[in-house]
Amino acid sequence: MTARVVLLVTSPRLPVGLLTAAAWDVVRGNPVLAGAESALTAAVRAAGAEVTVPDGPPVPALLHAAAAHGAVVWLAGPAGDEALARELGLRLAREPGLAELELMYGSWDPPGARLLDAVEVMDRLASPGGDPWKWAQTHRSLAGYLIEECYEAYDAIGADDTDALREELGDVLLQVLLHARMAEELPDGARWTVDDVAGGLVDKMIRRNPHVFADDRATTLDEITANWERIKRAEKARDSVLDGIAPSLPALALAAKILDRAGRAGLTVPLPAADPPDGARLDPEARLGAELLAAVVAARAADLDPEAALRRAALAYADAIRAAERAPHP
């Protein structure tokens, strides 16, 4: 029977000792070697397995143990020990009679596992001894960066650049992680963590999607949207349909949002007139504001986004200015 070398790979992002039944069977039934002592080697030993850290090169030690016992397990480190696997694979390719190499996953990263890495890195950066700039910030000092990163993600979407979008969403995530890490330093009673942020989001998504997570029978988009709004109203107990609109939105987007909320509530309120019927004269700013609001109403009626429309026109005009700058002057 050919000897066997089992390369056991585990996720460094899961609790040590959280292994599959097959992995526990193989480590309990065979000698285990590892490159260094770790929390995982301690957990495997505590479960009754024999674990050895060889003094010399690991490949000869593995082959010797496999020949002596019929099978041996290499407990891979957090990075997977690719160099060892490559060296061992080349050796067995040259001398296939020595042993067979088997890769076994004792545990693996669940979807979203790299978020745990991001939280760990942010904790290091935003703690004393980390990045002085980050742990000197406040929620208020970072507010502008959050807006800036969101706009950069918005620009990537507008450019249909999905690679740039992936990167920019990472920058948005950085802001979320940093704000959450800073909130851990708030006084007792006000403190919260990134887990509280994620937990609140999970609870909200489950509550507001009963057609997925409960027995609600909504099937059309209109029914699902109506459910969402009904549940949201019950949660927030707001006094106005306009509650929850961020006043810091860009002016055109703010106007469009207000009109949308009023329309969904069935409210019809006269718009401010640029030329009031009573003959009163508006100051220039109020007159311009009324004209712009009327333009937003017209855009909404045409199913157009006024913010995107003005942005498109402004960027086209910017291109024309650049072209004029490059043109030869008489």
CSV table of N, CA and C in Angstrom, one decimal, residues 103-219:
chain,number,residue,atom,x,y,z
A,103,LEU,N,-4.5,16.6,-0.8
A,103,LEU,CA,-4.8,17.9,-0.2
A,103,LEU,C,-6.2,17.8,0.5
A,104,MET,N,-6.3,18.1,1.7
A,104,MET,CA,-7.5,18.1,2.5
A,104,MET,C,-7.8,19.4,3.1
A,105,TYR,N,-9.1,19.8,3.0
A,105,TYR,CA,-9.5,21.1,3.6
A,105,TYR,C,-10.2,20.7,4.9
A,106,GLY,N,-9.6,21.1,6.0
A,106,GLY,CA,-10.2,20.8,7.3
A,106,GLY,C,-11.2,21.9,7.7
A,107,SER,N,-11.1,23.1,7.1
A,107,SER,CA,-12.0,24.1,7.2
A,107,SER,C,-11.7,25.1,6.1
A,108,TRP,N,-12.7,25.9,5.7
A,108,TRP,CA,-12.5,26.8,4.6
A,108,TRP,C,-13.2,28.1,4.9
A,109,ASP,N,-12.8,29.1,4.2
A,109,ASP,CA,-13.3,30.5,4.4
A,109,ASP,C,-14.8,30.5,3.9
A,110,PRO,N,-15.7,31.0,4.8
A,110,PRO,CA,-17.1,31.2,4.3
A,110,PRO,C,-17.1,32.5,3.4
A,111,PRO,N,-18.1,32.7,2.6
A,111,PRO,CA,-18.2,34.0,1.9
A,111,PRO,C,-18.1,35.2,2.9
A,112,GLY,N,-17.4,36.2,2.5
A,112,GLY,CA,-17.2,37.4,3.3
A,112,GLY,C,-16.1,37.2,4.3
A,113,ALA,N,-15.3,36.1,4.3
A,113,ALA,CA,-14.3,35.9,5.3
A,113,ALA,C,-13.2,37.0,5.3
A,114,ARG,N,-12.9,37.6,4.1
A,114,ARG,CA,-11.9,38.6,4.1
A,114,ARG,C,-12.3,39.9,4.8
A,115,LEU,N,-13.6,40.0,5.1
A,115,LEU,CA,-14.1,41.1,5.9
A,115,LEU,C,-13.5,41.0,7.3
A,116,LEU,N,-13.3,39.8,7.8
A,116,LEU,CA,-12.7,39.6,9.1
A,116,LEU,C,-11.2,40.2,9.1
A,117,ASP,N,-10.5,39.9,8.0
A,117,ASP,CA,-9.2,40.5,7.8
A,117,ASP,C,-9.2,42.0,7.8
A,118,ALA,N,-10.2,42.6,7.1
A,118,ALA,CA,-10.3,44.0,7.1
A,118,ALA,C,-10.6,44.6,8.5
A,119,VAL,N,-11.4,44.0,9.3
A,119,VAL,CA,-11.7,44.4,10.6
A,119,VAL,C,-10.4,44.4,11.5
A,120,GLU,N,-9.7,43.3,11.3
A,120,GLU,CA,-8.4,43.1,12.1
A,120,GLU,C,-7.4,44.1,11.7
A,121,VAL,N,-7.3,44.4,10.4
A,121,VAL,CA,-6.3,45.4,10.0
A,121,VAL,C,-6.7,46.8,10.5
A,122,MET,N,-8.0,47.1,10.4
A,122,MET,CA,-8.4,48.4,10.9
A,122,MET,C,-8.2,48.6,12.4
A,123,ASP,N,-8.4,47.5,13.1
A,123,ASP,CA,-8.2,47.6,14.5
A,123,ASP,C,-6.7,47.9,14.8
A,124,ARG,N,-5.8,47.3,14.1
A,124,ARG,CA,-4.4,47.5,14.3
A,124,ARG,C,-4.1,49.0,13.9
A,125,LEU,N,-4.6,49.5,12.8
A,125,LEU,CA,-4.3,50.8,12.3
A,125,LEU,C,-4.9,51.9,13.2
A,126,ALA,N,-6.1,51.7,13.8
A,126,ALA,CA,-6.8,52.7,14.6
A,126,ALA,C,-6.5,52.5,16.1
A,127,SER,N,-5.6,51.8,16.5
A,127,SER,CA,-5.2,51.6,17.9
A,127,SER,C,-3.9,52.3,18.2
A,128,PRO,N,-3.6,52.6,19.4
A,128,PRO,CA,-2.3,53.2,19.7
A,128,PRO,C,-1.2,52.3,19.3
A,129,GLY,N,-0.2,52.9,18.6
A,129,GLY,CA,0.9,52.1,18.1
A,129,GLY,C,0.7,51.8,16.6
A,130,GLY,N,-0.5,52.1,16.1
A,130,GLY,CA,-0.8,51.9,14.7
A,130,GLY,C,-0.6,53.2,13.9
A,131,ASP,N,-1.6,53.6,13.1
A,131,ASP,CA,-1.4,54.8,12.3
A,131,ASP,C,-1.8,56.0,13.1
A,132,PRO,N,-0.9,56.9,13.4
A,132,PRO,CA,-1.3,58.1,14.2
A,132,PRO,C,-2.4,58.9,13.6
A,133,TRP,N,-2.5,59.0,12.3
A,133,TRP,CA,-3.5,59.8,11.6
A,133,TRP,C,-4.9,59.2,11.9
A,134,LYS,N,-5.0,57.9,11.8
A,134,LYS,CA,-6.3,57.3,11.9
A,134,LYS,C,-6.8,57.4,13.4
A,135,TRP,N,-5.9,57.1,14.4
A,135,TRP,CA,-6.5,57.1,15.7
A,135,TRP,C,-6.6,58.5,16.3
A,136,ALA,N,-6.2,59.5,15.5
A,136,ALA,CA,-6.4,60.9,15.9
A,136,ALA,C,-7.7,61.5,15.3
A,137,GLN,N,-8.4,60.7,14.5
A,137,GLN,CA,-9.6,61.3,13.8
A,137,GLN,C,-10.8,61.2,14.7
A,138,THR,N,-11.9,61.9,14.3
A,138,THR,CA,-13.2,61.9,14.9
A,138,THR,C,-14.2,61.6,13.8
A,139,HIS,N,-15.4,61.3,14.2
A,139,HIS,CA,-16.5,61.1,13.2
A,139,HIS,C,-16.7,62.3,12.4
A,140,ARG,N,-16.6,63.5,13.0
A,140,ARG,CA,-16.8,64.7,12.3
A,140,ARG,C,-15.7,65.0,11.3
A,141,SER,N,-14.4,64.7,11.8
A,141,SER,CA,-13.3,65.0,10.9
A,141,SER,C,-13.3,64.2,9.6
A,142,LEU,N,-13.9,63.0,9.7
A,142,LEU,CA,-13.9,62.0,8.6
A,142,LEU,C,-15.2,62.2,7.7
A,143,ALA,N,-16.1,63.1,8.1
A,143,ALA,CA,-17.4,63.1,7.4
A,143,ALA,C,-17.2,63.5,5.9
A,144,GLY,N,-16.3,64.4,5.6
A,144,GLY,CA,-16.0,64.8,4.2
A,144,GLY,C,-15.4,63.6,3.4
A,145,TYR,N,-14.6,62.8,4.0
A,145,TYR,CA,-14.0,61.7,3.3
A,145,TYR,C,-15.1,60.7,2.9
A,146,LEU,N,-16.1,60.5,3.8
A,146,LEU,CA,-17.1,59.5,3.4
A,146,LEU,C,-17.9,60.0,2.2
A,147,ILE,N,-18.2,61.3,2.1
A,147,ILE,CA,-18.9,61.8,1.0
A,147,ILE,C,-18.0,61.7,-0.3
A,148,GLU,N,-16.8,62.0,-0.1
A,148,GLU,CA,-15.9,62.0,-1.3
A,148,GLU,C,-15.7,60.5,-1.8
A,149,GLU,N,-15.6,59.5,-1.0
A,149,GLU,CA,-15.5,58.2,-1.4
A,149,GLU,C,-16.7,57.7,-2.1
A,150,CYS,N,-17.9,58.1,-1.6
A,150,CYS,CA,-19.2,57.7,-2.2
A,150,CYS,C,-19.3,58.3,-3.6
A,151,TYR,N,-18.9,59.5,-3.7
A,151,TYR,CA,-18.9,60.1,-5.1
A,151,TYR,C,-18.0,59.5,-6.0
A,152,GLU,N,-16.8,59.0,-5.6
A,152,GLU,CA,-15.9,58.3,-6.5
A,152,GLU,C,-16.5,57.0,-6.9
A,153,ALA,N,-17.2,56.3,-6.0
A,153,ALA,CA,-17.9,55.1,-6.4
A,153,ALA,C,-19.0,55.4,-7.4
A,154,TYR,N,-19.7,56.5,-7.2
A,154,TYR,CA,-20.7,56.9,-8.1
A,154,TYR,C,-20.2,57.2,-9.5
A,155,ASP,N,-19.0,57.9,-9.5
A,155,ASP,CA,-18.4,58.1,-10.8
A,155,ASP,C,-18.0,56.9,-11.5
A,156,ALA,N,-17.5,55.9,-10.8
A,156,ALA,CA,-17.1,54.6,-11.4
A,156,ALA,C,-18.3,53.9,-12.0
A,157,ILE,N,-19.5,54.0,-11.3
A,157,ILE,CA,-20.7,53.4,-11.9
A,157,ILE,C,-21.1,54.1,-13.2
A,158,GLY,N,-21.0,55.5,-13.1
A,158,GLY,CA,-21.4,56.3,-14.3
A,158,GLY,C,-20.5,55.9,-15.5
A,159,ALA,N,-19.2,55.6,-15.2
A,159,ALA,CA,-18.2,55.3,-16.3
A,159,ALA,C,-18.3,53.8,-16.7
A,160,ASP,N,-19.2,53.0,-16.1
A,160,ASP,CA,-19.3,51.6,-16.3
A,160,ASP,C,-17.9,50.9,-16.1
A,161,ASP,N,-17.2,51.4,-15.2
A,161,ASP,CA,-15.8,50.8,-14.9
A,161,ASP,C,-16.0,49.9,-13.6
A,162,THR,N,-16.2,48.6,-13.8
A,162,THR,CA,-16.5,47.8,-12.7
A,162,THR,C,-15.2,47.5,-11.8
A,163,ASP,N,-14.0,47.6,-12.5
A,163,ASP,CA,-12.8,47.4,-11.7
A,163,ASP,C,-12.6,48.6,-10.8
A,164,ALA,N,-12.8,49.8,-11.3
A,164,ALA,CA,-12.7,51.0,-10.4
A,164,ALA,C,-13.8,50.9,-9.4
A,165,LEU,N,-15.0,50.5,-9.7
A,165,LEU,CA,-16.1,50.4,-8.7
A,165,LEU,C,-15.7,49.5,-7.5
A,166,ARG,N,-15.1,48.3,-7.9
A,166,ARG,CA,-14.6,47.4,-6.8
A,166,ARG,C,-13.6,48.1,-5.9
A,167,GLU,N,-12.7,48.9,-6.4
A,167,GLU,CA,-11.7,49.6,-5.6
A,167,GLU,C,-12.4,50.7,-4.8
A,168,GLU,N,-13.3,51.4,-5.4
A,168,GLU,CA,-13.9,52.6,-4.7
A,168,GLU,C,-14.8,52.1,-3.6
A,169,LEU,N,-15.5,50.9,-3.8
A,169,LEU,CA,-16.3,50.4,-2.8
A,169,LEU,C,-15.4,50.0,-1.6
A,170,GLY,N,-14.2,49.5,-1.9
A,170,GLY,CA,-13.3,49.2,-0.8
A,170,GLY,C,-13.0,50.4,0.0
A,171,ASP,N,-12.8,51.6,-0.6
A,171,ASP,CA,-12.6,52.9,0.1
A,171,ASP,C,-13.8,53.3,0.9
A,172,VAL,N,-15.0,53.0,0.4
A,172,VAL,CA,-16.2,53.3,1.2
A,172,VAL,C,-16.2,52.4,2.4
A,173,LEU,N,-15.9,51.1,2.2
A,173,LEU,CA,-15.9,50.1,3.3
A,173,LEU,C,-14.8,50.6,4.4
A,174,LEU,N,-13.7,51.1,3.9
A,174,LEU,CA,-12.7,51.6,4.9
A,174,LEU,C,-13.3,52.6,5.8
A,175,GLN,N,-14.1,53.5,5.2
A,175,GLN,CA,-14.7,54.6,6.1
A,175,GLN,C,-15.7,53.9,7.1
A,176,VAL,N,-16.5,52.9,6.6
A,176,VAL,CA,-17.4,52.3,7.5
A,176,VAL,C,-16.6,51.6,8.7
A,177,LEU,N,-15.5,50.9,8.3
A,177,LEU,CA,-14.8,50.2,9.4
A,177,LEU,C,-14.1,51.2,10.3
A,178,LEU,N,-13.6,52.3,9.8
A,178,LEU,CA,-12.9,53.3,10.6
A,178,LEU,C,-13.9,53.9,11.6
A,179,HIS,N,-15.1,54.3,11.1
A,179,HIS,CA,-16.1,54.9,12.0
A,179,HIS,C,-16.5,53.9,13.1
A,180,ALA,N,-16.7,52.6,12.7
A,180,ALA,CA,-17.1,51.6,13.7
A,180,ALA,C,-16.0,51.4,14.7
A,181,ARG,N,-14.7,51.4,14.3
A,181,ARG,CA,-13.6,51.2,15.2
A,181,ARG,C,-13.5,52.4,16.2
A,182,MET,N,-13.8,53.6,15.7
A,182,MET,CA,-13.7,54.7,16.6
A,182,MET,C,-14.9,54.7,17.6
A,183,ALA,N,-16.0,54.2,17.2
A,183,ALA,CA,-17.2,54.1,18.1
A,183,ALA,C,-16.9,53.1,19.3
A,184,GLU,N,-15.9,52.2,19.1
A,184,GLU,CA,-15.6,51.4,20.2
A,184,GLU,C,-15.0,52.1,21.4
A,185,GLU,N,-14.5,53.4,21.1
A,185,GLU,CA,-13.9,54.2,22.2
A,185,GLU,C,-14.9,55.1,22.8
A,186,LEU,N,-16.1,55.1,22.4
A,186,LEU,CA,-17.2,56.0,23.1
A,186,LEU,C,-17.4,55.5,24.5
A,187,PRO,N,-18.0,56.4,25.3
A,187,PRO,CA,-18.3,56.1,26.7
A,187,PRO,C,-19.3,54.9,26.8
A,188,ASP,N,-19.3,54.3,28.0
A,188,ASP,CA,-20.2,53.2,28.2
A,188,ASP,C,-21.6,53.7,27.9
A,189,GLY,N,-22.4,52.9,27.3
A,189,GLY,CA,-23.8,53.2,27.0
A,189,GLY,C,-23.9,53.8,25.6
A,190,ALA,N,-22.9,54.4,25.1
A,190,ALA,CA,-22.9,54.9,23.7
A,190,ALA,C,-22.0,54.1,22.8
A,191,ARG,N,-21.3,53.2,23.3
A,191,ARG,CA,-20.3,52.4,22.5
A,191,ARG,C,-21.0,51.4,21.6
A,192,TRP,N,-20.5,51.2,20.4
A,192,TRP,CA,-20.9,50.2,19.5
A,192,TRP,C,-19.7,49.7,18.6
A,193,THR,N,-19.9,48.6,17.9
A,193,THR,CA,-18.8,48.0,17.2
A,193,THR,C,-19.3,47.7,15.7
A,194,VAL,N,-18.4,47.2,14.9
A,194,VAL,CA,-18.7,46.9,13.6
A,194,VAL,C,-19.7,45.7,13.5
A,195,ASP,N,-19.7,44.9,14.6
A,195,ASP,CA,-20.7,43.8,14.6
A,195,ASP,C,-22.1,44.3,14.9
A,196,ASP,N,-22.2,45.4,15.7
A,196,ASP,CA,-23.5,46.1,15.8
A,196,ASP,C,-24.0,46.7,14.5
A,197,VAL,N,-23.1,47.2,13.7
A,197,VAL,CA,-23.5,47.8,12.4
A,197,VAL,C,-24.0,46.6,11.6
A,198,ALA,N,-23.3,45.6,11.5
A,198,ALA,CA,-23.7,44.4,10.6
A,198,ALA,C,-24.9,43.8,11.2
A,199,GLY,N,-25.0,43.6,12.5
A,199,GLY,CA,-26.2,43.0,13.1
A,199,GLY,C,-27.5,43.8,12.8
A,200,GLY,N,-27.3,45.1,12.9
A,200,GLY,CA,-28.5,46.0,12.7
A,200,GLY,C,-28.9,45.9,11.2
A,201,LEU,N,-28.0,45.8,10.3
A,201,LEU,CA,-28.3,45.7,8.9
A,201,LEU,C,-29.0,44.4,8.6
A,202,VAL,N,-28.5,43.3,9.2
A,202,VAL,CA,-29.1,42.0,9.0
A,202,VAL,C,-30.5,41.9,9.5
A,203,ASP,N,-30.7,42.5,10.7
A,203,ASP,CA,-32.1,42.5,11.2
A,203,ASP,C,-33.0,43.3,10.3
A,204,LYS,N,-32.5,44.4,9.8
A,204,LYS,CA,-33.3,45.3,9.0
A,204,LYS,C,-33.7,44.6,7.7
A,205,MET,N,-32.7,44.0,7.1
A,205,MET,CA,-33.0,43.3,5.8
A,205,MET,C,-34.0,42.2,5.9
A,206,ILE,N,-33.9,41.4,7.1
A,206,ILE,CA,-34.9,40.3,7.3
A,206,ILE,C,-36.3,40.9,7.6
A,207,ARG,N,-36.3,42.0,8.4
A,207,ARG,CA,-37.6,42.6,8.7
A,207,ARG,C,-38.3,43.1,7.4
A,208,ARG,N,-37.5,43.8,6.6
A,208,ARG,CA,-38.1,44.5,5.5
A,208,ARG,C,-38.3,43.6,4.2
A,209,ASN,N,-37.9,42.4,4.3
A,209,ASN,CA,-38.1,41.5,3.2
A,209,ASN,C,-38.9,40.2,3.6
A,210,PRO,N,-40.1,40.4,4.1
A,210,PRO,CA,-40.8,39.3,4.6
A,210,PRO,C,-41.2,38.3,3.4
A,211,HIS,N,-41.2,38.8,2.2
A,211,HIS,CA,-41.5,37.9,1.1
A,211,HIS,C,-40.4,36.9,0.8
A,212,VAL,N,-39.2,37.1,1.4
A,212,VAL,CA,-38.1,36.2,1.3
A,212,VAL,C,-37.9,35.4,2.6
A,213,PHE,N,-38.0,36.1,3.8
A,213,PHE,CA,-37.6,35.5,5.1
A,213,PHE,C,-38.8,35.1,5.9
A,214,ALA,N,-40.1,35.4,5.4
A,214,ALA,CA,-41.3,35.0,6.2
A,214,ALA,C,-42.3,34.5,5.2
A,215,ASP,N,-43.5,34.5,5.6
A,215,ASP,CA,-44.6,33.9,4.8
A,215,ASP,C,-45.4,34.9,4.0
A,216,ASP,N,-44.8,36.2,3.8
A,216,ASP,CA,-45.5,37.2,3.0
A,216,ASP,C,-45.6,36.7,1.6
A,217,ARG,N,-46.7,37.0,0.9
A,217,ARG,CA,-46.9,36.5,-0.4
A,217,ARG,C,-46.7,37.6,-1.5
A,218,ALA,N,-46.1,38.7,-1.2
A,218,ALA,CA,-45.9,39.7,-2.2
A,218,ALA,C,-45.0,39.2,-3.3
A,219,THR,N,-45.4,39.4,-4.5
A,219,THR,CA,-44.6,38.9,-5.6
A,219,THR,C,-44.2,39.9,-6.6
